[in-house]
Structures are given as structure tokens and as C-alpha cells.
Amino acid sequence: SAALRAAVALAADGGGHSPERVESLGGAWVAEEALAIGVYCALAEPSVERALLLSVNHSGDSDSTGSVCGNLLGALYGADVLPAAWLRPLEGRDTIERLATELA
């Protein structure tokens, strides 16, 4: 809970976004840091595209933080907010979307 509180506070302070600010939450090599970074990026950056880029552009475990941030933003907004150029090359997209619809 301390890591999440730090992420929410950092997102709310309005100090701008940078890899250094992301890394102030840790390197994401442990679960609570990865969750904090994903939450920070999703809260701090109103643009979905820029939030995702922020979540992976740091020197820590960026694939994990990108996954956390992407899952949070996907739950909030759905795939419609993602750039079409990012979605086109996805392998198995139709199957994944069909299964997700059936599960929901």
C-alpha cells in the first residue's frame, strides 16, 4: 500500500513526467514497484499513448510496468483508444478480442 500511495501522490503533484520520476518509485523488479509505476503512468498522463510510452521508457523492468499500465488503461478505456498502427500488427487479435468479449 505504501508503493501505491507514493504513486498516487507523485501523479497528483503536477511536477511533469519523466523517466527519472518514474524511477523514483523503484526499478519495478518487485511486484509493488511494478504496480506503482503502472498506476503512476496511468494516472499522471491523460493521453493513453503517452502514458504507455512513459510506462516503458525507464531503465527498470519496463515490460512489466508497460503491461500493468496497459491493463489498467485497457480496463478503463478499451482498445478503441489505442493507435491503429499499434493494433494492426498484433498476431491473433481477432481471436483475443472474441474471447475477451465472450468472457465479459
mmCIF file of N, CA, C and O in Angstrom:
data_model
loop_
_atom_site.group_PDB
_atom_site.id
_atom_site.type_symbol
_atom_site.label_atom_id
_atom_site.label_comp_id
_atom_site.label_asym_id
_atom_site.label_seq_id
_atom_site.Cartn_x
_atom_site.Cartn_y
_atom_site.Cartn_z
ATOM 1 N N SER A 1 0.818 -1.201 0.000
ATOM 2 C CA SER A 1 0.000 0.000 0.000
ATOM 3 C C SER A 1 0.860 1.263 0.000
ATOM 4 O O SER A 1 0.459 2.276 -0.541
ATOM 5 N N ALA A 2 2.052 1.190 0.576
ATOM 6 C CA ALA A 2 2.941 2.367 0.588
ATOM 7 C C ALA A 2 3.369 2.732 -0.830
ATOM 8 O O ALA A 2 3.422 3.916 -1.180
ATOM 9 N N ALA A 3 3.651 1.735 -1.651
ATOM 10 C CA ALA A 3 4.061 1.996 -3.029
ATOM 11 C C ALA A 3 2.922 2.628 -3.825
ATOM 12 O O ALA A 3 3.145 3.552 -4.614
ATOM 13 N N LEU A 4 1.703 2.164 -3.610
ATOM 14 C CA LEU A 4 0.556 2.751 -4.306
ATOM 15 C C LEU A 4 0.288 4.182 -3.835
ATOM 16 O O LEU A 4 -0.016 5.057 -4.646
ATOM 17 N N ARG A 5 0.417 4.409 -2.554
ATOM 18 C CA ARG A 5 0.247 5.781 -2.037
ATOM 19 C C ARG A 5 1.287 6.716 -2.653
ATOM 20 O O ARG A 5 0.977 7.852 -3.016
ATOM 21 N N ALA A 6 2.518 6.243 -2.784
ATOM 22 C CA ALA A 6 3.574 7.062 -3.393
ATOM 23 C C ALA A 6 3.263 7.358 -4.854
ATOM 24 O O ALA A 6 3.478 8.476 -5.330
ATOM 25 N N ALA A 7 2.732 6.375 -5.580
ATOM 26 C CA ALA A 7 2.386 6.567 -6.987
ATOM 27 C C ALA A 7 1.270 7.589 -7.149
ATOM 28 O O ALA A 7 1.339 8.479 -8.006
ATOM 29 N N VAL A 8 0.248 7.489 -6.324
ATOM 30 C CA VAL A 8 -0.878 8.429 -6.395
ATOM 31 C C VAL A 8 -0.413 9.831 -6.038
ATOM 32 O O VAL A 8 -0.776 10.808 -6.707
ATOM 33 N N ALA A 9 0.414 9.966 -5.021
ATOM 34 C CA ALA A 9 0.923 11.280 -4.624
ATOM 35 C C ALA A 9 1.792 11.892 -5.721
ATOM 36 O O ALA A 9 1.675 13.080 -6.026
ATOM 37 N N LEU A 10 2.639 11.081 -6.324
ATOM 38 C CA LEU A 10 3.513 11.575 -7.391
ATOM 39 C C LEU A 10 2.694 12.022 -8.601
ATOM 40 O O LEU A 10 2.982 13.047 -9.209
ATOM 41 N N ALA A 11 1.663 11.270 -8.937
ATOM 42 C CA ALA A 11 0.795 11.637 -10.068
ATOM 43 C C ALA A 11 0.035 12.926 -9.788
ATOM 44 O O ALA A 11 -0.201 13.720 -10.698
ATOM 45 N N ALA A 12 -0.327 13.145 -8.536
ATOM 46 C CA ALA A 12 -1.129 14.310 -8.172
ATOM 47 C C ALA A 12 -0.316 15.587 -8.008
ATOM 48 O O ALA A 12 -0.879 16.674 -8.027
ATOM 49 N N ASP A 13 1.004 15.489 -7.890
ATOM 50 C CA ASP A 13 1.789 16.686 -7.573
ATOM 51 C C ASP A 13 2.043 17.602 -8.761
ATOM 52 O O ASP A 13 2.504 18.713 -8.583
ATOM 53 N N GLY A 14 1.720 17.159 -9.972
ATOM 54 C CA GLY A 14 1.815 18.030 -11.137
ATOM 55 C C GLY A 14 3.219 18.446 -11.516
ATOM 56 O O GLY A 14 3.396 19.467 -12.162
ATOM 57 N N GLY A 15 4.216 17.678 -11.156
ATOM 58 C CA GLY A 15 5.597 18.047 -11.430
ATOM 59 C C GLY A 15 6.114 17.636 -12.793
ATOM 60 O O GLY A 15 7.306 17.717 -13.041
ATOM 61 N N GLY A 16 5.254 17.211 -13.679
ATOM 62 C CA GLY A 16 5.693 16.767 -15.001
ATOM 63 C C GLY A 16 6.046 15.294 -14.996
ATOM 64 O O GLY A 16 6.084 14.647 -13.955
ATOM 65 N N HIS A 17 6.293 14.770 -16.187
ATOM 66 C CA HIS A 17 6.573 13.346 -16.344
ATOM 67 C C HIS A 17 7.954 13.149 -16.944
ATOM 68 O O HIS A 17 8.333 13.864 -17.853
ATOM 69 N N SER A 18 8.671 12.174 -16.408
ATOM 70 C CA SER A 18 9.984 11.846 -16.949
ATOM 71 C C SER A 18 10.361 10.457 -16.467
ATOM 72 O O SER A 18 9.828 9.977 -15.465
ATOM 73 N N PRO A 19 11.311 9.816 -17.165
ATOM 74 C CA PRO A 19 11.793 8.520 -16.678
ATOM 75 C C PRO A 19 12.354 8.611 -15.259
ATOM 76 O O PRO A 19 12.206 7.678 -14.475
ATOM 77 N N GLU A 20 12.948 9.738 -14.907
ATOM 78 C CA GLU A 20 13.506 9.903 -13.563
ATOM 79 C C GLU A 20 12.400 9.880 -12.506
ATOM 80 O O GLU A 20 12.566 9.291 -11.431
ATOM 81 N N ARG A 21 11.281 10.516 -12.798
ATOM 82 C CA ARG A 21 10.157 10.496 -11.861
ATOM 83 C C ARG A 21 9.597 9.081 -11.744
ATOM 84 O O ARG A 21 9.252 8.628 -10.658
ATOM 85 N N VAL A 22 9.505 8.393 -12.881
ATOM 86 C CA VAL A 22 9.047 7.005 -12.856
ATOM 87 C C VAL A 22 9.975 6.183 -11.971
ATOM 88 O O VAL A 22 9.529 5.427 -11.094
ATOM 89 N N GLU A 23 11.269 6.342 -12.173
ATOM 90 C CA GLU A 23 12.252 5.545 -11.428
ATOM 91 C C GLU A 23 12.320 5.911 -9.950
ATOM 92 O O GLU A 23 12.836 5.130 -9.147
ATOM 93 N N SER A 24 11.774 7.053 -9.579
ATOM 94 C CA SER A 24 11.733 7.391 -8.152
ATOM 95 C C SER A 24 10.821 6.429 -7.384
ATOM 96 O O SER A 24 10.922 6.322 -6.161
ATOM 97 N N LEU A 25 9.975 5.706 -8.113
ATOM 98 C CA LEU A 25 9.095 4.705 -7.499
ATOM 99 C C LEU A 25 9.762 3.341 -7.408
ATOM 100 O O LEU A 25 9.188 2.407 -6.858
ATOM 101 N N GLY A 26 10.964 3.214 -7.969
ATOM 102 C CA GLY A 26 11.704 1.959 -7.923
ATOM 103 C C GLY A 26 12.043 1.476 -9.318
ATOM 104 O O GLY A 26 11.763 2.138 -10.306
ATOM 105 N N GLY A 27 12.633 0.309 -9.384
ATOM 106 C CA GLY A 27 13.033 -0.263 -10.662
ATOM 107 C C GLY A 27 12.039 -1.262 -11.225
ATOM 108 O O GLY A 27 12.245 -1.810 -12.296
ATOM 109 N N ALA A 28 10.986 -1.519 -10.492
ATOM 110 C CA ALA A 28 9.928 -2.454 -10.897
ATOM 111 C C ALA A 28 10.408 -3.894 -10.921
ATOM 112 O O ALA A 28 9.826 -4.733 -11.588
ATOM 113 N N TRP A 29 11.473 -4.185 -10.180
ATOM 114 C CA TRP A 29 11.966 -5.566 -10.126
ATOM 115 C C TRP A 29 11.192 -6.392 -9.103
ATOM 116 O O TRP A 29 11.359 -7.604 -9.018
ATOM 117 N N VAL A 30 10.354 -5.721 -8.322
ATOM 118 C CA VAL A 30 9.452 -6.413 -7.397
ATOM 119 C C VAL A 30 8.031 -5.931 -7.693
ATOM 120 O O VAL A 30 7.819 -4.839 -8.234
ATOM 121 N N ALA A 31 7.059 -6.753 -7.337
ATOM 122 C CA ALA A 31 5.670 -6.519 -7.746
ATOM 123 C C ALA A 31 5.130 -5.163 -7.322
ATOM 124 O O ALA A 31 4.472 -4.475 -8.112
ATOM 125 N N GLU A 32 5.386 -4.753 -6.085
ATOM 126 C CA GLU A 32 4.792 -3.495 -5.628
ATOM 127 C C GLU A 32 5.341 -2.293 -6.391
ATOM 128 O O GLU A 32 4.630 -1.320 -6.623
ATOM 129 N N GLU A 33 6.597 -2.354 -6.819
ATOM 130 C CA GLU A 33 7.161 -1.258 -7.615
ATOM 131 C C GLU A 33 6.584 -1.262 -9.023
ATOM 132 O O GLU A 33 6.274 -0.202 -9.570
ATOM 133 N N ALA A 34 6.434 -2.431 -9.625
ATOM 134 C CA ALA A 34 5.839 -2.515 -10.967
ATOM 135 C C ALA A 34 4.406 -1.999 -10.950
ATOM 136 O O ALA A 34 3.987 -1.253 -11.845
ATOM 137 N N LEU A 35 3.654 -2.376 -9.942
ATOM 138 C CA LEU A 35 2.276 -1.892 -9.812
ATOM 139 C C LEU A 35 2.256 -0.379 -9.615
ATOM 140 O O LEU A 35 1.477 0.327 -10.266
ATOM 141 N N ALA A 36 3.132 0.140 -8.761
ATOM 142 C CA ALA A 36 3.172 1.581 -8.508
ATOM 143 C C ALA A 36 3.505 2.356 -9.774
ATOM 144 O O ALA A 36 2.864 3.371 -10.072
ATOM 145 N N ILE A 37 4.461 1.883 -10.540
ATOM 146 C CA ILE A 37 4.835 2.585 -11.771
ATOM 147 C C ILE A 37 3.696 2.535 -12.786
ATOM 148 O O ILE A 37 3.372 3.536 -13.426
ATOM 149 N N GLY A 38 3.080 1.381 -12.940
ATOM 150 C CA GLY A 38 1.947 1.271 -13.870
ATOM 151 C C GLY A 38 0.806 2.193 -13.481
ATOM 152 O O GLY A 38 0.219 2.873 -14.326
ATOM 153 N N VAL A 39 0.499 2.247 -12.198
ATOM 154 C CA VAL A 39 -0.568 3.122 -11.708
ATOM 155 C C VAL A 39 -0.182 4.586 -11.898
ATOM 156 O O VAL A 39 -0.992 5.393 -12.372
ATOM 157 N N TYR A 40 1.054 4.937 -11.548
ATOM 158 C CA TYR A 40 1.511 6.321 -11.728
ATOM 159 C C TYR A 40 1.344 6.773 -13.175
ATOM 160 O O TYR A 40 0.780 7.833 -13.447
ATOM 161 N N CYS A 41 1.815 5.961 -14.108
ATOM 162 C CA CYS A 41 1.753 6.349 -15.516
ATOM 163 C C CYS A 41 0.315 6.484 -15.997
ATOM 164 O O CYS A 41 -0.023 7.413 -16.744
ATOM 165 N N ALA A 42 -0.546 5.571 -15.569
ATOM 166 C CA ALA A 42 -1.956 5.628 -15.967
ATOM 167 C C ALA A 42 -2.648 6.865 -15.391
ATOM 168 O O ALA A 42 -3.509 7.457 -16.042
ATOM 169 N N LEU A 43 -2.272 7.280 -14.188
ATOM 170 C CA LEU A 43 -2.891 8.442 -13.554
ATOM 171 C C LEU A 43 -2.279 9.765 -14.008
ATOM 172 O O LEU A 43 -2.987 10.762 -14.144
ATOM 173 N N ALA A 44 -0.971 9.781 -14.201
ATOM 174 C CA ALA A 44 -0.258 11.043 -14.420
ATOM 175 C C ALA A 44 -0.390 11.582 -15.830
ATOM 176 O O ALA A 44 -0.329 12.790 -16.039
ATOM 177 N N GLU A 45 -0.572 10.711 -16.787
ATOM 178 C CA GLU A 45 -0.568 11.131 -18.188
ATOM 179 C C GLU A 45 -1.958 10.915 -18.791
ATOM 180 O O GLU A 45 -2.412 9.787 -18.902
ATOM 181 N N PRO A 46 -2.655 11.993 -19.169
ATOM 182 C CA PRO A 46 -4.007 11.841 -19.698
ATOM 183 C C PRO A 46 -4.084 11.176 -21.082
ATOM 184 O O PRO A 46 -5.090 10.572 -21.419
ATOM 185 N N SER A 47 -3.030 11.256 -21.845
ATOM 186 C CA SER A 47 -3.002 10.601 -23.156
ATOM 187 C C SER A 47 -2.643 9.127 -22.978
ATOM 188 O O SER A 47 -1.597 8.805 -22.408
ATOM 189 N N VAL A 48 -3.499 8.250 -23.467
ATOM 190 C CA VAL A 48 -3.241 6.814 -23.346
ATOM 191 C C VAL A 48 -1.916 6.452 -24.014
ATOM 192 O O VAL A 48 -1.100 5.728 -23.439
ATOM 193 N N GLU A 49 -1.694 6.961 -25.202
ATOM 194 C CA GLU A 49 -0.463 6.650 -25.930
ATOM 195 C C GLU A 49 0.769 7.110 -25.145
ATOM 196 O O GLU A 49 1.725 6.360 -24.961
ATOM 197 N N ARG A 50 0.738 8.344 -24.632
ATOM 198 C CA ARG A 50 1.887 8.859 -23.878
ATOM 199 C C ARG A 50 2.049 8.152 -22.535
ATOM 200 O O ARG A 50 3.168 7.956 -22.064
ATOM 201 N N ALA A 51 0.931 7.751 -21.909
ATOM 202 C CA ALA A 51 1.017 7.000 -20.651
ATOM 203 C C ALA A 51 1.714 5.666 -20.880
ATOM 204 O O ALA A 51 2.565 5.254 -20.086
ATOM 205 N N LEU A 52 1.372 4.988 -21.961
ATOM 206 C CA LEU A 52 2.012 3.709 -22.265
ATOM 207 C C LEU A 52 3.487 3.893 -22.573
ATOM 208 O O LEU A 52 4.325 3.107 -22.121
ATOM 209 N N LEU A 53 3.806 4.919 -23.327
ATOM 210 C CA LEU A 53 5.222 5.183 -23.639
ATOM 211 C C LEU A 53 5.994 5.525 -22.365
ATOM 212 O O LEU A 53 7.117 5.058 -22.175
ATOM 213 N N LEU A 54 5.405 6.322 -21.484
ATOM 214 C CA LEU A 54 6.051 6.661 -20.220
ATOM 215 C C LEU A 54 6.293 5.403 -19.388
ATOM 216 O O LEU A 54 7.342 5.250 -18.765
ATOM 217 N N SER A 55 5.347 4.474 -19.431
ATOM 218 C CA SER A 55 5.452 3.274 -18.603
ATOM 219 C C SER A 55 6.555 2.320 -19.041
ATOM 220 O O SER A 55 6.973 1.468 -18.261
ATOM 221 N N VAL A 56 7.034 2.459 -20.262
ATOM 222 C CA VAL A 56 8.083 1.543 -20.737
ATOM 223 C C VAL A 56 9.420 2.222 -20.984
ATOM 224 O O VAL A 56 10.398 1.544 -21.274
ATOM 225 N N ASN A 57 9.477 3.520 -20.871
ATOM 226 C CA ASN A 57 10.722 4.247 -21.140
ATOM 227 C C ASN A 57 11.449 4.610 -19.852
ATOM 228 O O ASN A 57 11.563 5.775 -19.475
ATOM 229 N N HIS A 58 11.944 3.585 -19.182
ATOM 230 C CA HIS A 58 12.782 3.756 -17.993
ATOM 231 C C HIS A 58 13.730 2.566 -17.947
ATOM 232 O O HIS A 58 13.585 1.612 -18.715
ATOM 233 N N SER A 59 14.690 2.616 -17.047
ATOM 234 C CA SER A 59 15.740 1.598 -17.058
ATOM 235 C C SER A 59 15.404 0.351 -16.249
ATOM 236 O O SER A 59 16.203 -0.575 -16.184
ATOM 237 N N GLY A 60 14.222 0.304 -15.669
ATOM 238 C CA GLY A 60 13.835 -0.856 -14.861
ATOM 239 C C GLY A 60 13.140 -1.919 -15.688
ATOM 240 O O GLY A 60 13.330 -2.032 -16.900
ATOM 241 N N ASP A 61 12.301 -2.700 -15.023
ATOM 242 C CA ASP A 61 11.576 -3.808 -15.643
ATOM 243 C C ASP A 61 10.395 -3.251 -16.427
ATOM 244 O O ASP A 61 9.235 -3.364 -16.035
ATOM 245 N N SER A 62 10.711 -2.654 -17.574
ATOM 246 C CA SER A 62 9.721 -1.878 -18.312
ATOM 247 C C SER A 62 8.646 -2.727 -18.982
ATOM 248 O O SER A 62 7.543 -2.241 -19.202
ATOM 249 N N ASP A 63 8.934 -3.988 -19.302
ATOM 250 C CA ASP A 63 7.865 -4.795 -19.895
ATOM 251 C C ASP A 63 6.775 -5.062 -18.868
ATOM 252 O O ASP A 63 5.580 -5.057 -19.192
ATOM 253 N N SER A 64 7.148 -5.226 -17.615
ATOM 254 C CA SER A 64 6.146 -5.435 -16.563
ATOM 255 C C SER A 64 5.337 -4.168 -16.315
ATOM 256 O O SER A 64 4.112 -4.221 -16.180
ATOM 257 N N THR A 65 6.001 -3.031 -16.243
ATOM 258 C CA THR A 65 5.279 -1.784 -15.974
ATOM 259 C C THR A 65 4.390 -1.406 -17.152
ATOM 260 O O THR A 65 3.286 -0.900 -16.960
ATOM 261 N N GLY A 66 4.850 -1.681 -18.366
ATOM 262 C CA GLY A 66 4.010 -1.437 -19.535
ATOM 263 C C GLY A 66 2.774 -2.321 -19.526
ATOM 264 O O GLY A 66 1.673 -1.886 -19.879
ATOM 265 N N SER A 67 2.947 -3.561 -19.103
ATOM 266 C CA SER A 67 1.818 -4.486 -19.020
ATOM 267 C C SER A 67 0.804 -4.028 -17.978
ATOM 268 O O SER A 67 -0.404 -4.023 -18.225
ATOM 269 N N VAL A 68 1.288 -3.616 -16.816
ATOM 270 C CA VAL A 68 0.383 -3.143 -15.761
ATOM 271 C C VAL A 68 -0.370 -1.904 -16.234
ATOM 272 O O VAL A 68 -1.599 -1.823 -16.134
ATOM 273 N N CYS A 69 0.363 -0.938 -16.757
ATOM 274 C CA CYS A 69 -0.264 0.298 -17.228
ATOM 275 C C CYS A 69 -1.264 -0.004 -18.347
ATOM 276 O O CYS A 69 -2.387 0.507 -18.341
ATOM 277 N N GLY A 70 -0.862 -0.829 -19.291
ATOM 278 C CA GLY A 70 -1.743 -1.169 -20.404
ATOM 279 C C GLY A 70 -3.008 -1.870 -19.957
ATOM 280 O O GLY A 70 -4.101 -1.605 -20.479
ATOM 281 N N ASN A 71 -2.893 -2.754 -18.991
ATOM 282 C CA ASN A 71 -4.083 -3.430 -18.475
ATOM 283 C C ASN A 71 -5.019 -2.451 -17.768
ATOM 284 O O ASN A 71 -6.239 -2.536 -17.937
ATOM 285 N N LEU A 72 -4.466 -1.538 -16.996
ATOM 286 C CA LEU A 72 -5.309 -0.543 -16.325
ATOM 287 C C LEU A 72 -6.014 0.355 -17.336
ATOM 288 O O LEU A 72 -7.221 0.601 -17.233
ATOM 289 N N LEU A 73 -5.258 0.844 -18.316
ATOM 290 C CA LEU A 73 -5.854 1.719 -19.325
ATOM 291 C C LEU A 73 -6.855 0.966 -20.199
ATOM 292 O O LEU A 73 -7.895 1.513 -20.576
ATOM 293 N N GLY A 74 -6.556 -0.289 -20.490
ATOM 294 C CA GLY A 74 -7.494 -1.101 -21.265
ATOM 295 C C GLY A 74 -8.797 -1.315 -20.522
ATOM 296 O O GLY A 74 -9.886 -1.266 -21.110
ATOM 297 N N ALA A 75 -8.708 -1.547 -19.215
ATOM 298 C CA ALA A 75 -9.925 -1.720 -18.413
ATOM 299 C C ALA A 75 -10.734 -0.424 -18.363
ATOM 300 O O ALA A 75 -11.960 -0.455 -18.363
ATOM 301 N N LEU A 76 -10.045 0.707 -18.340
ATOM 302 C CA LEU A 76 -10.731 1.996 -18.291
ATOM 303 C C LEU A 76 -11.353 2.396 -19.622
ATOM 304 O O LEU A 76 -12.484 2.870 -19.673
ATOM 305 N N TYR A 77 -10.585 2.218 -20.720
ATOM 306 C CA TYR A 77 -10.974 2.810 -21.991
ATOM 307 C C TYR A 77 -11.244 1.824 -23.121
ATOM 308 O O TYR A 77 -11.831 2.199 -24.130
ATOM 309 N N GLY A 78 -10.772 0.612 -23.018
ATOM 310 C CA GLY A 78 -10.925 -0.349 -24.109
ATOM 311 C C GLY A 78 -9.897 -0.115 -25.209
ATOM 312 O O GLY A 78 -9.110 0.829 -25.174
ATOM 313 N N ALA A 79 -9.920 -0.969 -26.202
ATOM 314 C CA ALA A 79 -8.922 -0.926 -27.279
ATOM 315 C C ALA A 79 -9.137 0.222 -28.254
ATOM 316 O O ALA A 79 -8.221 0.587 -28.994
ATOM 317 N N ASP A 80 -10.306 0.821 -28.246
ATOM 318 C CA ASP A 80 -10.600 1.884 -29.210
ATOM 319 C C ASP A 80 -9.698 3.103 -29.078
ATOM 320 O O ASP A 80 -9.547 3.859 -30.034
ATOM 321 N N VAL A 81 -9.098 3.305 -27.918
ATOM 322 C CA VAL A 81 -8.250 4.482 -27.722
ATOM 323 C C VAL A 81 -6.805 4.248 -28.155
ATOM 324 O O VAL A 81 -6.018 5.183 -28.186
ATOM 325 N N LEU A 82 -6.470 3.018 -28.504
ATOM 326 C CA LEU A 82 -5.094 2.724 -28.934
ATOM 327 C C LEU A 82 -4.888 3.145 -30.388
ATOM 328 O O LEU A 82 -5.801 3.025 -31.206
ATOM 329 N N PRO A 83 -3.697 3.609 -30.704
ATOM 330 C CA PRO A 83 -3.413 3.979 -32.097
ATOM 331 C C PRO A 83 -3.575 2.761 -33.013
ATOM 332 O O PRO A 83 -3.095 1.664 -32.706
ATOM 333 N N ALA A 84 -4.245 2.956 -34.134
ATOM 334 C CA ALA A 84 -4.488 1.863 -35.080
ATOM 335 C C ALA A 84 -3.184 1.230 -35.544
ATOM 336 O O ALA A 84 -3.117 0.013 -35.737
ATOM 337 N N ALA A 85 -2.140 2.031 -35.675
ATOM 338 C CA ALA A 85 -0.847 1.496 -36.117
ATOM 339 C C ALA A 85 -0.273 0.510 -35.100
ATOM 340 O O ALA A 85 0.506 -0.363 -35.464
ATOM 341 N N TRP A 86 -0.634 0.632 -33.841
ATOM 342 C CA TRP A 86 -0.170 -0.308 -32.827
ATOM 343 C C TRP A 86 -0.961 -1.609 -32.882
ATOM 344 O O TRP A 86 -0.454 -2.663 -32.512
ATOM 345 N N LEU A 87 -2.208 -1.532 -33.298
ATOM 346 C CA LEU A 87 -3.085 -2.711 -33.289
ATOM 347 C C LEU A 87 -2.939 -3.574 -34.537
ATOM 348 O O LEU A 87 -3.106 -4.792 -34.469
ATOM 349 N N ARG A 88 -2.659 -2.958 -35.672
ATOM 350 C CA ARG A 88 -2.591 -3.702 -36.946
ATOM 351 C C ARG A 88 -1.673 -4.921 -36.922
ATOM 352 O O ARG A 88 -2.067 -5.991 -37.361
ATOM 353 N N PRO A 89 -0.463 -4.811 -36.407
ATOM 354 C CA PRO A 89 0.449 -5.961 -36.497
ATOM 355 C C PRO A 89 0.233 -7.049 -35.438
ATOM 356 O O PRO A 89 0.958 -8.041 -35.434
ATOM 357 N N LEU A 90 -0.742 -6.888 -34.561
ATOM 358 C CA LEU A 90 -0.930 -7.860 -33.490
ATOM 359 C C LEU A 90 -1.404 -9.203 -34.040
ATOM 360 O O LEU A 90 -2.423 -9.294 -34.709
ATOM 361 N N GLU A 91 -0.658 -10.215 -33.701
ATOM 362 C CA GLU A 91 -0.979 -11.571 -34.115
ATOM 363 C C GLU A 91 -2.102 -12.122 -33.238
ATOM 364 O O GLU A 91 -2.061 -12.013 -32.022
ATOM 365 N N GLY A 92 -3.127 -12.685 -33.839
ATOM 366 C CA GLY A 92 -4.213 -13.302 -33.095
ATOM 367 C C GLY A 92 -5.186 -12.316 -32.474
ATOM 368 O O GLY A 92 -5.965 -12.672 -31.593
ATOM 369 N N ARG A 93 -5.173 -11.082 -32.935
ATOM 370 C CA ARG A 93 -6.025 -10.044 -32.350
ATOM 371 C C ARG A 93 -7.500 -10.425 -32.395
ATOM 372 O O ARG A 93 -8.225 -10.261 -31.402
ATOM 373 N N ASP A 94 -7.974 -10.914 -33.537
ATOM 374 C CA ASP A 94 -9.391 -11.270 -33.657
ATOM 375 C C ASP A 94 -9.789 -12.323 -32.629
ATOM 376 O O ASP A 94 -10.840 -12.226 -31.993
ATOM 377 N N THR A 95 -8.956 -13.321 -32.457
ATOM 378 C CA THR A 95 -9.243 -14.391 -31.504
ATOM 379 C C THR A 95 -9.256 -13.856 -30.074
ATOM 380 O O THR A 95 -10.159 -14.179 -29.293
ATOM 381 N N ILE A 96 -8.280 -13.027 -29.745
ATOM 382 C CA ILE A 96 -8.201 -12.463 -28.393
ATOM 383 C C ILE A 96 -9.422 -11.595 -28.110
ATOM 384 O O ILE A 96 -10.032 -11.691 -27.042
ATOM 385 N N GLU A 97 -9.805 -10.755 -29.070
ATOM 386 C CA GLU A 97 -10.968 -9.889 -28.864
ATOM 387 C C GLU A 97 -12.260 -10.696 -28.753
ATOM 388 O O GLU A 97 -13.126 -10.380 -27.945
ATOM 389 N N ARG A 98 -12.386 -11.762 -29.532
ATOM 390 C CA ARG A 98 -13.575 -12.610 -29.454
ATOM 391 C C ARG A 98 -13.657 -13.277 -28.090
ATOM 392 O O ARG A 98 -14.715 -13.281 -27.443
ATOM 393 N N LEU A 99 -12.528 -13.835 -27.621
ATOM 394 C CA LEU A 99 -12.513 -14.481 -26.309
ATOM 395 C C LEU A 99 -12.804 -13.482 -25.185
ATOM 396 O O LEU A 99 -13.542 -13.806 -24.246
ATOM 397 N N ALA A 100 -12.252 -12.290 -25.276
ATOM 398 C CA ALA A 100 -12.489 -11.270 -24.254
ATOM 399 C C ALA A 100 -13.974 -10.878 -24.224
ATOM 400 O O ALA A 100 -14.558 -10.743 -23.143
ATOM 401 N N THR A 101 -14.573 -10.765 -25.383
ATOM 402 C CA THR A 101 -16.000 -10.438 -25.449
ATOM 403 C C THR A 101 -16.837 -11.547 -24.832
ATOM 404 O O THR A 101 -17.773 -11.297 -24.069
ATOM 405 N N GLU A 102 -16.485 -12.783 -25.138
ATOM 406 C CA GLU A 102 -17.222 -13.919 -24.576
ATOM 407 C C GLU A 102 -17.062 -13.984 -23.058
ATOM 408 O O GLU A 102 -18.005 -14.311 -22.339
ATOM 409 N N LEU A 103 -15.862 -13.676 -22.550
ATOM 410 C CA LEU A 103 -15.636 -13.709 -21.104
ATOM 411 C C LEU A 103 -16.370 -12.580 -20.385
ATOM 412 O O LEU A 103 -16.820 -12.754 -19.254
ATOM 413 N N ALA A 104 -16.434 -11.428 -21.043
ATOM 414 C CA ALA A 104 -17.092 -10.272 -20.416
ATOM 415 C C ALA A 104 -18.587 -10.487 -20.393
ATOM 416 O O ALA A 104 -19.312 -10.049 -19.559
#
